[in-house]
Coordinates of C-alpha atoms in Angstrom, one line a residue:
X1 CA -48.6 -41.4 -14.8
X2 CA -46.2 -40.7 -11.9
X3 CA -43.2 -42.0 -14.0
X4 CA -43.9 -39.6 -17.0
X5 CA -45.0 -37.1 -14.9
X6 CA -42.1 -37.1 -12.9
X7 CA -39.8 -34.3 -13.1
X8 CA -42.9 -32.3 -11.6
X9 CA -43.7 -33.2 -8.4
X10 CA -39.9 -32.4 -7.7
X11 CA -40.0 -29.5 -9.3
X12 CA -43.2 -28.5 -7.0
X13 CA -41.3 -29.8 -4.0
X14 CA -38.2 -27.5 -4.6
X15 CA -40.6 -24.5 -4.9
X16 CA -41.9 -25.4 -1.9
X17 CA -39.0 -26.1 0.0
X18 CA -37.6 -22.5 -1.5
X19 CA -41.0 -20.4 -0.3
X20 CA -40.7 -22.3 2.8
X21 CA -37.0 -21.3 3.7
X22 CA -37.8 -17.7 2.3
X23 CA -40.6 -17.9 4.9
X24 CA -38.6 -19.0 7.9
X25 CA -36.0 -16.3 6.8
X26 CA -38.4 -13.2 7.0
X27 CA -39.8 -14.8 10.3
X28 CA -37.0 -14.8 11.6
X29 CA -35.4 -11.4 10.7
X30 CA -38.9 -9.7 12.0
X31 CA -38.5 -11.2 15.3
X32 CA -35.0 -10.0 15.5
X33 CA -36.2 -6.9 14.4
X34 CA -38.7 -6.7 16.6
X35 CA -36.8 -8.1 19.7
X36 CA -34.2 -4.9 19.6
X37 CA -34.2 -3.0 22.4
X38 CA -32.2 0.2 23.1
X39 CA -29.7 -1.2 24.6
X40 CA -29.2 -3.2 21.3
X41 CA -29.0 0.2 19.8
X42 CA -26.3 1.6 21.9
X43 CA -24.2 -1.5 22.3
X44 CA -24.2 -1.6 18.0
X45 CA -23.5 2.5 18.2
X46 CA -20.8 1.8 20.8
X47 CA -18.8 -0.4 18.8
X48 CA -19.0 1.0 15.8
X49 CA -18.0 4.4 16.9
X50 CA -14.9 4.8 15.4
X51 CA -16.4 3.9 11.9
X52 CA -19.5 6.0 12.7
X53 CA -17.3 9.2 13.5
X54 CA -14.8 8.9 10.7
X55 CA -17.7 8.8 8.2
X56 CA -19.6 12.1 9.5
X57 CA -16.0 13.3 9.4
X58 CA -15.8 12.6 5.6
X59 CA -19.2 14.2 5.3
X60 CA -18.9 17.4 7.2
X61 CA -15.8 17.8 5.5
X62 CA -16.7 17.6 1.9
X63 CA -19.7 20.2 2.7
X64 CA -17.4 22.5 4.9
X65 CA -15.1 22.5 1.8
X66 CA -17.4 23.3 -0.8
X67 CA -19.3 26.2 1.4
X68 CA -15.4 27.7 2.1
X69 CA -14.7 27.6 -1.3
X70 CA -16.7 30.8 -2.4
X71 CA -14.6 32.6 0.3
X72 CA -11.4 32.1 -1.9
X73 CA -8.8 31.4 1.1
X74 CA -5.0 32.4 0.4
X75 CA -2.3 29.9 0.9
X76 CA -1.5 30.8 4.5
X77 CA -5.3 30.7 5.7
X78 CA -5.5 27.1 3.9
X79 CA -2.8 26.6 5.6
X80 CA -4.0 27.4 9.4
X81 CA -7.4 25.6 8.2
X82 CA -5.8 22.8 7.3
X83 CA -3.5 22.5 10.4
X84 CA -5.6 19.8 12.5
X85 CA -5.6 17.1 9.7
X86 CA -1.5 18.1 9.0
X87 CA -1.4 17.2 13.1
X88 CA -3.1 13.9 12.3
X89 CA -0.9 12.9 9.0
X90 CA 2.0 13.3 11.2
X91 CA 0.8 11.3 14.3
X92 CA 0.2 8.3 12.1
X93 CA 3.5 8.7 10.1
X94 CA 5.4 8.8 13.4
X95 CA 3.6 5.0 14.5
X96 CA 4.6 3.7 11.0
X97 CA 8.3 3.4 11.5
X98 CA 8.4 1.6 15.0
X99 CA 5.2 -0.4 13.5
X100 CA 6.9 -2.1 10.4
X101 CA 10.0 -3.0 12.2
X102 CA 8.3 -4.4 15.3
X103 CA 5.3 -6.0 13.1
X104 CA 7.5 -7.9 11.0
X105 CA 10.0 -9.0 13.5
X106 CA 7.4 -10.5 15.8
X107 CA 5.6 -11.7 12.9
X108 CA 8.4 -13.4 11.2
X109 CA 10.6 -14.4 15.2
X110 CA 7.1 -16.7 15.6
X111 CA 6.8 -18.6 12.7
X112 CA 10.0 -21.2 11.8
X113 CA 11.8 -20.3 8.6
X114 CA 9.7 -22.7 6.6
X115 CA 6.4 -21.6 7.7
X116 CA 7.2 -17.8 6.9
X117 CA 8.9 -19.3 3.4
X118 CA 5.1 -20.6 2.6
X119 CA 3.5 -17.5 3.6
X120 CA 5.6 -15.2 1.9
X121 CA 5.0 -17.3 -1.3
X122 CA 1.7 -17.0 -1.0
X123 CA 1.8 -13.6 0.0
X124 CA 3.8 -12.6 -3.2
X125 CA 2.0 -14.7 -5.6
X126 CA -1.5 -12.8 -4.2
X127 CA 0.3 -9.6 -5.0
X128 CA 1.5 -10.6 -8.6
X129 CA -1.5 -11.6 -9.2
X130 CA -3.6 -8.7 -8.3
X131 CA -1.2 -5.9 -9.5
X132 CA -0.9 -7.8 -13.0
X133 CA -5.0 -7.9 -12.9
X134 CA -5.4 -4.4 -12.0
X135 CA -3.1 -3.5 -15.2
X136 CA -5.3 -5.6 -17.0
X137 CA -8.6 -3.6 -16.1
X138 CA -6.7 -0.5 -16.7
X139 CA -5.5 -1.2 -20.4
X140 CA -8.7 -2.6 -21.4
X141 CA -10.9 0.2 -19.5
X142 CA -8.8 3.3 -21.4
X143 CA -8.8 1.3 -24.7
X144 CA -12.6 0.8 -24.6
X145 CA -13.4 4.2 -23.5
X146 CA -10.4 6.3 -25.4
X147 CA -11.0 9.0 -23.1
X148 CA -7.7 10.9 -25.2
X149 CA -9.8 11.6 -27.8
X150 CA -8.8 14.9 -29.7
X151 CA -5.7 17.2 -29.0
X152 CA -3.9 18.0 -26.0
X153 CA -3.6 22.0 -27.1
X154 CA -6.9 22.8 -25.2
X155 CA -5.5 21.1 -22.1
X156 CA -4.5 22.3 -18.9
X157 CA -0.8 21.7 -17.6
X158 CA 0.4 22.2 -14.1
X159 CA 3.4 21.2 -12.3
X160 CA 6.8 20.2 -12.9
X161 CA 8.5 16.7 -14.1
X162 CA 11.7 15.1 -12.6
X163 CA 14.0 13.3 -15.6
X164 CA 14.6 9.3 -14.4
X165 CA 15.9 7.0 -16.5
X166 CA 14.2 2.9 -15.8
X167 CA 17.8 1.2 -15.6
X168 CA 18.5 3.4 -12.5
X169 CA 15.0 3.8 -10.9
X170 CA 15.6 0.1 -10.8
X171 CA 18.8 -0.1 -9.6
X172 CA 17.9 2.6 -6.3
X173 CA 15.0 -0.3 -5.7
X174 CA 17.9 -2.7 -5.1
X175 CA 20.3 -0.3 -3.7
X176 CA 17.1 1.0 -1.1
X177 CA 16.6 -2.8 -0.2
X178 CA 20.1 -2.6 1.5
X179 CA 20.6 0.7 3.4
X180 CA 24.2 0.9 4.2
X181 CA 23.1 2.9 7.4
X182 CA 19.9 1.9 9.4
X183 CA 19.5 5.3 11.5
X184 CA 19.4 7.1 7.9
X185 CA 16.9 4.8 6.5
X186 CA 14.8 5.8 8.7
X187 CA 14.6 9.1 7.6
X188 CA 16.4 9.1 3.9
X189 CA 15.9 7.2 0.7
X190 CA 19.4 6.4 -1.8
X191 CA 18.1 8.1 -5.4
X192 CA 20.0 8.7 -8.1
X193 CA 20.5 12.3 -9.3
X194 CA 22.1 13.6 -12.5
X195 CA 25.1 15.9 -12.7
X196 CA 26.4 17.5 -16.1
X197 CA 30.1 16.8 -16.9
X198 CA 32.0 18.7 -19.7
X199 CA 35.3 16.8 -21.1
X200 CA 37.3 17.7 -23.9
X201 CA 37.1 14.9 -27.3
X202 CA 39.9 14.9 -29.3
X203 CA 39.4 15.0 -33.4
X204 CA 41.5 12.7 -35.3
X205 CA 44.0 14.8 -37.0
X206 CA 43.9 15.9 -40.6
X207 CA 47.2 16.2 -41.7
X208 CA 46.6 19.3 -44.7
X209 CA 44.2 20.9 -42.4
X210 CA 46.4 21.0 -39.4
X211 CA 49.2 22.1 -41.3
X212 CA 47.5 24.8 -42.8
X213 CA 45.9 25.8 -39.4
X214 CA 50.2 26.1 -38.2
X215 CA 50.9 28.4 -40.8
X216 CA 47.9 31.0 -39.8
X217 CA 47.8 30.2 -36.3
X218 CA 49.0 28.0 -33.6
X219 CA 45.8 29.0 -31.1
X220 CA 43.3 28.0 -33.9
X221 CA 45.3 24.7 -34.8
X222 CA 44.7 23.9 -30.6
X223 CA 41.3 24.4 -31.0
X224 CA 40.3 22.4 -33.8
X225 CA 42.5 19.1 -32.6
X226 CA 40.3 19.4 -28.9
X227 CA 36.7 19.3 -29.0
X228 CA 34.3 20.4 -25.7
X229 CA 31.4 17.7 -24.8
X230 CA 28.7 17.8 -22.1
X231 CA 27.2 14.5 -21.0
X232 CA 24.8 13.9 -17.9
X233 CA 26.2 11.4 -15.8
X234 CA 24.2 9.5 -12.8
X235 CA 25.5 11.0 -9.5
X236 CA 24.8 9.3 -6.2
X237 CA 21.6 11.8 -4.3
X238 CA 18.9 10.9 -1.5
X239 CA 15.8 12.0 -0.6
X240 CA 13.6 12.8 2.5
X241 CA 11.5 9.9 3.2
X242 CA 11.3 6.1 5.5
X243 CA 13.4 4.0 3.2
X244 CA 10.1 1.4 3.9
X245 CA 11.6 -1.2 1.9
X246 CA 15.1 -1.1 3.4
X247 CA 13.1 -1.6 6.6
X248 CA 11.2 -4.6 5.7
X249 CA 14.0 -6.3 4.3
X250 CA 16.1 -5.9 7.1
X251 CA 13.1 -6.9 9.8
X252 CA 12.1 -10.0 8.0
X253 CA 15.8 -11.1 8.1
X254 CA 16.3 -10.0 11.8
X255 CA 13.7 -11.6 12.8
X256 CA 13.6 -15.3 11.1
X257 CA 17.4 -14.9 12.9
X258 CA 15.7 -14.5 16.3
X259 CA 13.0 -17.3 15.4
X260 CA 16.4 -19.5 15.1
X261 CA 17.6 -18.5 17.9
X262 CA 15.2 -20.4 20.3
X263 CA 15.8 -19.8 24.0
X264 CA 18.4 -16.9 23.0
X265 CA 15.9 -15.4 20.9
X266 CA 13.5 -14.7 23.9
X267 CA 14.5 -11.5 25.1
X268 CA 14.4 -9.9 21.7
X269 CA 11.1 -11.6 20.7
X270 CA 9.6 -10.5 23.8
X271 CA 11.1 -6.8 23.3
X272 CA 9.8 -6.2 20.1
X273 CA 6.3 -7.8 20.7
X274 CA 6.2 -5.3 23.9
X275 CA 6.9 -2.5 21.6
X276 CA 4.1 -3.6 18.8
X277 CA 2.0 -3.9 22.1
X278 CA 2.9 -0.4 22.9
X279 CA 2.1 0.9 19.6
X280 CA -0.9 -0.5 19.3
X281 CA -2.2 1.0 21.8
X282 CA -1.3 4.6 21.0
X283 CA -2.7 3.7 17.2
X284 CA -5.6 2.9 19.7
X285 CA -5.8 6.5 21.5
X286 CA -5.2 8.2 18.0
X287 CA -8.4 6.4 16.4
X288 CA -10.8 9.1 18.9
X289 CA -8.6 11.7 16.9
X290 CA -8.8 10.5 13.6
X291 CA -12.0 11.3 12.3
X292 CA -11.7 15.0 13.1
X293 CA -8.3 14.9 11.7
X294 CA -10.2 13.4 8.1
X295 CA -12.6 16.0 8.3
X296 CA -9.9 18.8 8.0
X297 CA -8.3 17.0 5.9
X298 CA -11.0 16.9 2.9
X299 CA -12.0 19.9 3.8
X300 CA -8.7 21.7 3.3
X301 CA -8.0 19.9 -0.2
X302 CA -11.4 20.9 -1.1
X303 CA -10.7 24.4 -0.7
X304 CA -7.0 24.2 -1.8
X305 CA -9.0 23.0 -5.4
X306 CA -8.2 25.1 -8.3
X307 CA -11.0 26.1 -10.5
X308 CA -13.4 23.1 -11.7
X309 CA -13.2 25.0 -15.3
X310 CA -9.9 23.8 -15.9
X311 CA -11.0 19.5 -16.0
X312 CA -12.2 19.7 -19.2
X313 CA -13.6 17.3 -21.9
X314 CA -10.7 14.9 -22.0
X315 CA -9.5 15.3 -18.5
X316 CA -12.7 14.9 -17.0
X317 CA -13.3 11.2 -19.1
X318 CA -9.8 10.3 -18.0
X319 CA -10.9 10.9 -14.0
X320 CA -13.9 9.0 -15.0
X321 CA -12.6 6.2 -16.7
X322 CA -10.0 5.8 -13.7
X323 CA -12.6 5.8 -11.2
X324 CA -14.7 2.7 -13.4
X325 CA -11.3 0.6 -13.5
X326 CA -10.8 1.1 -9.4
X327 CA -14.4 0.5 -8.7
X328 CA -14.1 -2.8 -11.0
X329 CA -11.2 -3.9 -9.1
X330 CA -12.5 -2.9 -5.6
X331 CA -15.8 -4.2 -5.7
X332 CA -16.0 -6.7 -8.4
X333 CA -12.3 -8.0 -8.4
X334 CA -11.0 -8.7 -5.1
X335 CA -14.5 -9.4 -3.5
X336 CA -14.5 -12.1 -5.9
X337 CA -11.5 -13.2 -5.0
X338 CA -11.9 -13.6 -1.5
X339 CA -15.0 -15.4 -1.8
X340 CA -13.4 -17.9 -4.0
X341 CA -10.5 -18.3 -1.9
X342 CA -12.1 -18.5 1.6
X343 CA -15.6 -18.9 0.8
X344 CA -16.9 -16.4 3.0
X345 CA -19.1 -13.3 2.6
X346 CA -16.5 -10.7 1.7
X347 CA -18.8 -7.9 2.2
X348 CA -18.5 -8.6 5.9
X349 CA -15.1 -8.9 5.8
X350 CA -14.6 -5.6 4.2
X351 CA -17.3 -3.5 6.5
X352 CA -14.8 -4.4 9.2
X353 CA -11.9 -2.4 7.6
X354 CA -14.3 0.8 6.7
X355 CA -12.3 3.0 9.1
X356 CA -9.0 2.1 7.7
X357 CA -10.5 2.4 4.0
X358 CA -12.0 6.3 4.6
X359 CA -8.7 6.8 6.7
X360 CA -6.5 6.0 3.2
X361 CA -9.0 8.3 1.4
X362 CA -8.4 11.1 3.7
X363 CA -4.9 10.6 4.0
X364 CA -4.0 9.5 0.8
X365 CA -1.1 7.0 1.9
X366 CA -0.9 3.5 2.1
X367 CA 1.5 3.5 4.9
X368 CA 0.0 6.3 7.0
X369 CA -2.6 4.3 7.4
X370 CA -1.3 1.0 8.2
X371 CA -1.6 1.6 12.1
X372 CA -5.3 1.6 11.4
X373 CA -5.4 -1.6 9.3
X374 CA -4.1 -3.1 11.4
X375 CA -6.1 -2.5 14.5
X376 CA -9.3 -3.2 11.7
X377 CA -7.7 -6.1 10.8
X378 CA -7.0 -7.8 14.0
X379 CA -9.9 -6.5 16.0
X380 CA -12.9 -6.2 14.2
X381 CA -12.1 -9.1 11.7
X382 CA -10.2 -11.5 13.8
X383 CA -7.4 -12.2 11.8
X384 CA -4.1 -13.9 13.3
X385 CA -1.9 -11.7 14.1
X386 CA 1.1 -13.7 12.7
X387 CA -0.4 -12.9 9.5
X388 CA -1.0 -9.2 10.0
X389 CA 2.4 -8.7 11.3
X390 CA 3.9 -10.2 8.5
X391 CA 2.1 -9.6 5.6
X392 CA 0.6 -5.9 6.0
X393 CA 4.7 -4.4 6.0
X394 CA 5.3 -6.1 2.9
X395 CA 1.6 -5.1 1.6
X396 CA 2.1 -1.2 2.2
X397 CA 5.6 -1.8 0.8
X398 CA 4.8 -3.5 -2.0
X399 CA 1.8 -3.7 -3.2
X400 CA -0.1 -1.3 -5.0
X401 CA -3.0 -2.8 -7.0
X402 CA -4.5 0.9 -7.3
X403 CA -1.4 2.5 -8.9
X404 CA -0.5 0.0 -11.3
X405 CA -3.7 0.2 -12.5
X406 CA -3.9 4.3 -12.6
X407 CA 0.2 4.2 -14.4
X408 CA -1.0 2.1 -17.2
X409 CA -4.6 3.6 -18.1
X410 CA -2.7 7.3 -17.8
X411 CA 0.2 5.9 -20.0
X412 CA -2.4 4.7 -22.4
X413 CA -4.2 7.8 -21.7
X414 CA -1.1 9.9 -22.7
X415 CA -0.7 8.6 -26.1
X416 CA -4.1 8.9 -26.9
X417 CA -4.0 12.7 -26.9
X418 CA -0.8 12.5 -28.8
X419 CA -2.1 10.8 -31.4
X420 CA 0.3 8.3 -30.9
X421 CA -1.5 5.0 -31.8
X422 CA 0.7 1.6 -29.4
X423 CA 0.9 -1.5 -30.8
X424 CA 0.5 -4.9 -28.7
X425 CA 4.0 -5.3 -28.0
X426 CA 4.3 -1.5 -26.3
X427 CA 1.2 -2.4 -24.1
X428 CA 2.8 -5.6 -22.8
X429 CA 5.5 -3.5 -22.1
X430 CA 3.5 -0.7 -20.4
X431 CA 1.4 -3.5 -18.6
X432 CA 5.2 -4.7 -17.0
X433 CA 6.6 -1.2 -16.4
X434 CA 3.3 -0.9 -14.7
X435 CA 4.0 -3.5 -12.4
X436 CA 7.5 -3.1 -11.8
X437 CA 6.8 0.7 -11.2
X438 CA 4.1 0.1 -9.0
X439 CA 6.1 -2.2 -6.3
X440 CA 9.1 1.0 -6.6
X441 CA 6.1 3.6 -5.4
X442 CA 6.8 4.0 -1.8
X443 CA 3.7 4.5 0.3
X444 CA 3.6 8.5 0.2
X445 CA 1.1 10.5 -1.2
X446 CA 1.4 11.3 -5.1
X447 CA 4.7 8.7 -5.8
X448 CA 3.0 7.0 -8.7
X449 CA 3.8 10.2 -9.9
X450 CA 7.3 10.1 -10.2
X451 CA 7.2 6.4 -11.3
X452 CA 4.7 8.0 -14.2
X453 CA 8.2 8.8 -15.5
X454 CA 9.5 5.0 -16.0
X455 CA 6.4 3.4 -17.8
X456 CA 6.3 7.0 -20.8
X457 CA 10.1 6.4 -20.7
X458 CA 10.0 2.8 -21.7
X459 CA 7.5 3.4 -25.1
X460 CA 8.8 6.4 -26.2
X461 CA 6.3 8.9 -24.5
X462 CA 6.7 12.6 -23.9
X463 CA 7.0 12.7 -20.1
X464 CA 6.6 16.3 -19.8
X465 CA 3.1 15.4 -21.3
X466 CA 2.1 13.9 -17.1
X467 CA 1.4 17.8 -16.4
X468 CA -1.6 17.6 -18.2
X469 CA -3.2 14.9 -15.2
X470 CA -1.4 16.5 -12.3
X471 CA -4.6 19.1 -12.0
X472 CA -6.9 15.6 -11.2
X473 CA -4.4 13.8 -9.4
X474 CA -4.8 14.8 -5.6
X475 CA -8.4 13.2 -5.9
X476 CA -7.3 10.2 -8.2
X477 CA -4.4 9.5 -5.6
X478 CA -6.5 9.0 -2.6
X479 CA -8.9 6.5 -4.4
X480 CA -6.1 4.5 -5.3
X481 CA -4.5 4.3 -1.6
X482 CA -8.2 3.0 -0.9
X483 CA -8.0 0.7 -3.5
X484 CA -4.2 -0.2 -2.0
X485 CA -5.7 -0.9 1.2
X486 CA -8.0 -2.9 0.3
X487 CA -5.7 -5.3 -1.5
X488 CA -3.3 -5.4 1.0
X489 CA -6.3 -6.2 3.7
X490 CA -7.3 -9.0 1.5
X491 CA -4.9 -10.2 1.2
X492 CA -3.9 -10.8 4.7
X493 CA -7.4 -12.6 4.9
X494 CA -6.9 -14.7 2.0
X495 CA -3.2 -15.0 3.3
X496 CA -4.8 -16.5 6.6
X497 CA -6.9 -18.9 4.8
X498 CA -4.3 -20.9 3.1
X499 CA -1.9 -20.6 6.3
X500 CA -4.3 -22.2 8.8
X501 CA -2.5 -25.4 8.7
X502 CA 0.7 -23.9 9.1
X503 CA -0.6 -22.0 12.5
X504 CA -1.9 -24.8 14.0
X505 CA 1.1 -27.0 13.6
X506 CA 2.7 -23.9 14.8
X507 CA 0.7 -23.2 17.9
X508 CA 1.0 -27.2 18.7
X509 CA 4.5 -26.5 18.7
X510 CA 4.8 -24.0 21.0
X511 CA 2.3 -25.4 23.3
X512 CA 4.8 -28.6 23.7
X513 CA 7.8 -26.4 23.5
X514 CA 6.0 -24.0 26.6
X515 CA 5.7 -27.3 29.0
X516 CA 9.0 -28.5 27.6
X517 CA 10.4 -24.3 28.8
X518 CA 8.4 -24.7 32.3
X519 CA 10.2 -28.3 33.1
X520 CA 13.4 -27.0 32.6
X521 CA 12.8 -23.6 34.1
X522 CA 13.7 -23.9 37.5
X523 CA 17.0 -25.3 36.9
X524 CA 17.9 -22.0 34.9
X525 CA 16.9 -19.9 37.3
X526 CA 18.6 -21.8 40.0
X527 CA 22.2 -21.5 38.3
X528 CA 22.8 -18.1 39.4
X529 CA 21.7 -18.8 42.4
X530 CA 23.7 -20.3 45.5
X531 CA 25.1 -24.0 46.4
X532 CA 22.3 -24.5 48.9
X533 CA 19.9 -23.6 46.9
X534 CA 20.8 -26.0 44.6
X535 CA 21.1 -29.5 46.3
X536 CA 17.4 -29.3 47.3
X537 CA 17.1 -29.3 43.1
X538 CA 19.0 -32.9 42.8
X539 CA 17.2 -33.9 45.1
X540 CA 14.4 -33.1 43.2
X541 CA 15.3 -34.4 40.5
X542 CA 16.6 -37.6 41.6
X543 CA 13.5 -38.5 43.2

């Protein structure tokens, strides 16, 4: 009986075990529950302050918006309104600079070469990977949906459209990577402007013709043998802006140089780790400041809104079907991820970066909100700060999981309401425009605009046509820096994770190399010193 009746009492046992641990578990939350005491409640309020503040800021301001907007503020009052968030976009943007060059040279000056080879693999693999995935989402999302349904006659344009051309948005990438002037790259960007050049063609000759022409008139016979042309021609330009990538380049080489360097090195390690010190701690002052700044922030854009009647049918399924494909990637995607990676709860993970994430949806840029990744990061999620330093840079840089995503659904969505029906071999090539694109979009607010340009350009479709999206955009923009954020956070966690073994042979290192620095310290600083000072030392050491 007990042999053919046997897959039962196990059965009964694991239901058991199940309702017993289900048990336990309820016991013990409601004795936790019951066990908080106020000061649990205002130790829990304390440190979560910042994240507490920034979210009534994102609150207060999307009701203060809409209850302005009925008072139909000029320009100059949004303006004035809008002044205290303007203060906090520029307190942030001034951190970034001395932030990415000090972050990355500390980061990269403490691991060896062959450490920070590894972890800038890995690094650039996650970001591949997760860009090339978001374009993914964002093709299938717009081809399930077809939110271009229809004509674009009824739709609303706005704005105007720069002409680029792909072969020489690529070539200012590479050109950017190696500013020829460090001062300007911190304040200008190398792009490629275009000039219009008239030269004269000649016609070859036709001997009756020009013969004739002699005989009636010698002016006429000069005109027909020359020929005026007008051809735009690439002229060298710039642009306001932090030439990022220029930066990170430079910092990542500058400092695996100091790493080198050993002994030599010290002074400019310890330098540059005293400046990220220094910044941190005014990203730290700024954070009390930030959620008021948010709030005005919001509140101003909301009010700034032109009229809702203009997002119509089409417009309003394309802002949809953008927001499905960030949510898919956001919370389904690199949650996933993580947990597969790490295998940890990435939920937790992520609840410690909600400040920096309502930070990039106020501000709207990847790299003004890096200061406060990084003090999420580091403080609230304990990640190494080797890692941090050296892959959040190159993240804000580089990676942009949200705007690959958003260039190829709005490509797709583009030639939809022309009519214009792609076949597989134009969305591969959208799906690596995308990409490429993506990683060209500095970290400012509304470049995937601009980079818009390169993915129409490289199927054939009317880039004037990106007017018709520019009206959505400003909200569309800010949910892909979250998104950004996010991936770049990630990232540094997952990052971490597969670097751990590098660390640690790392920090054995330079616990042997500190006792091997304190042996042979007392000599050095003895050298300077005078004769007498020093035959006590051989003494010393002869003993």
């Amino acid at each position: 009986m007990t042999k053919s009746n046997g897959e039962d009492p196990r059965s009964g046992n694991r239901m058991e075990r199940f309702q017993q641990g289900v048990r336990k578990r309820t016991l013990l939350a409601k004795k936790k529950v019951q066990s908080i005491t106020k000061d649990d409640v205002k130790s829990y309020l304390a440190r979560n302050a910042f994240v507490l503040f920034t979210v009534m800021g994102v609150i207060v301001g999307i009701i203060l918006g809409f209850c302005l907007r009925p008072y139909q503020m000029n320009y100059r009052e949004v303006k004035y309104f809008s002044f205290p968030g303007e203060l906090l976009m520029r307190m942030l943007q001034m951190l970034v600079l001395p932030l990415i060059v000090s972050s990355l040279v500390t980061g990269t000056a403490a691991l060896d070469s062959k450490a920070s080879g590894k972890m800038g693999m890995r690094a650039i693999v996650y970001y591949m990977s997760t860009t090339i995935i978001a374009v993914i989402i964002g093709i299938i999302i717009v081809v399930i949906i077809h939110p271009g349904k229809g004509t674009k006659e009824n739709m609303h344009r706005e704005g105007k459209i720069m002409k680029v051309t792909a072969a020489d948005a690529f070539l200012d990438l590479i050109r950017n990577m190696f500013p020829p002037n460090l001062v300007e790259a911190c304040f200008k960007q190398f792009k490629t402007n275009y000039d219009k050049r008239i030269f004269r063609v000649a016609i070859p000759p036709n001997e009756t013709s020009v013969v004739a022409s002699i005989i009636n008139n010698v002016s006429e016979a000069m005109e027909t043998l020359t020929r005026m042309k007008e051809e735009v021609i690439p002229v060298p330009g710039s642009v306001n802006g932090v030439n990022a990538l220029g930066l990170v380049v430079f910092s990542i080489s500058f400092g695996l140089v100091i790493g080198n360097m050993k002994e030599q090195g010290q002074p400019l390690r310890h330098f540059f780790d005293s400046l990220n010190e220094a910044i941190m701690r005014l990203v730290a002052l700024i954070m009390w400041y930030a959620p008021l700044g948010i709030m005005f922030l919001i509140a101003g854009k909301i009010v700034e809104m032109e009229d809702m009647g203009v997002i119509g049918g089409q417009l309003a399924m394309y802002t949809i079907t953008v927001i499905i494909g960030l949510l898919i990637h956001a919370i389904i995607v690199l949650p996933l991820l993580y947990f597969l990676v790490v295998r940890k709860n990435p939920w937790v993970f992520i609840g410690g970066l909600l400040q920096a994430l309502i930070t990039a949806l106020g501000t709207s840029s990847s790299s003004a909100t890096l200061p406060i990744t990084f003090k999420c990061l580091e403080e609230n999620n304990g990640v190494d700060k080797r890692i941090t330093r050296f892959v959040l840079p190159v993240g804000a840089t580089i990676n942009m999981d949200g705007t690959a995503l958003y260039e190829a659904l709005a490509a797709i969505f583009i030639a939809q309401v022309n009519n214009f029906d792609l076949n597989f071999g134009q969305i591969i090539t959208i799906s690596i425009t995308a990409t490429a694109a993506s990683i060209g979009a500095a970290g400012i607010p509304q470049a995937g605009l601009v980079t818009m340009v390169i993915v129409l350009t490289s199927v054939g479709l009317p880039t004037e046509d990106i007017t018709l999206i520019i009206a959505v955009d400003w909200f569309l923009d800010r949910l892909r820096t979250t998104t950004n954020v996010l991936g770049d956070s990630i990232g540094a966690g997952i990052v971490e994770h597969l670097s751990r073994n590098e660390l640690k042979n790392r920090d054995a290192e330079m616990g042997n190399s500190v006792i091997e620095e304190n042996e042979m310290k007392k000599p050095y600083q003895l050298i300077s010193q005078e004769n007498e000072s020093v035959k006590p030392l051989d003494s010393e050491t002869k003993m």
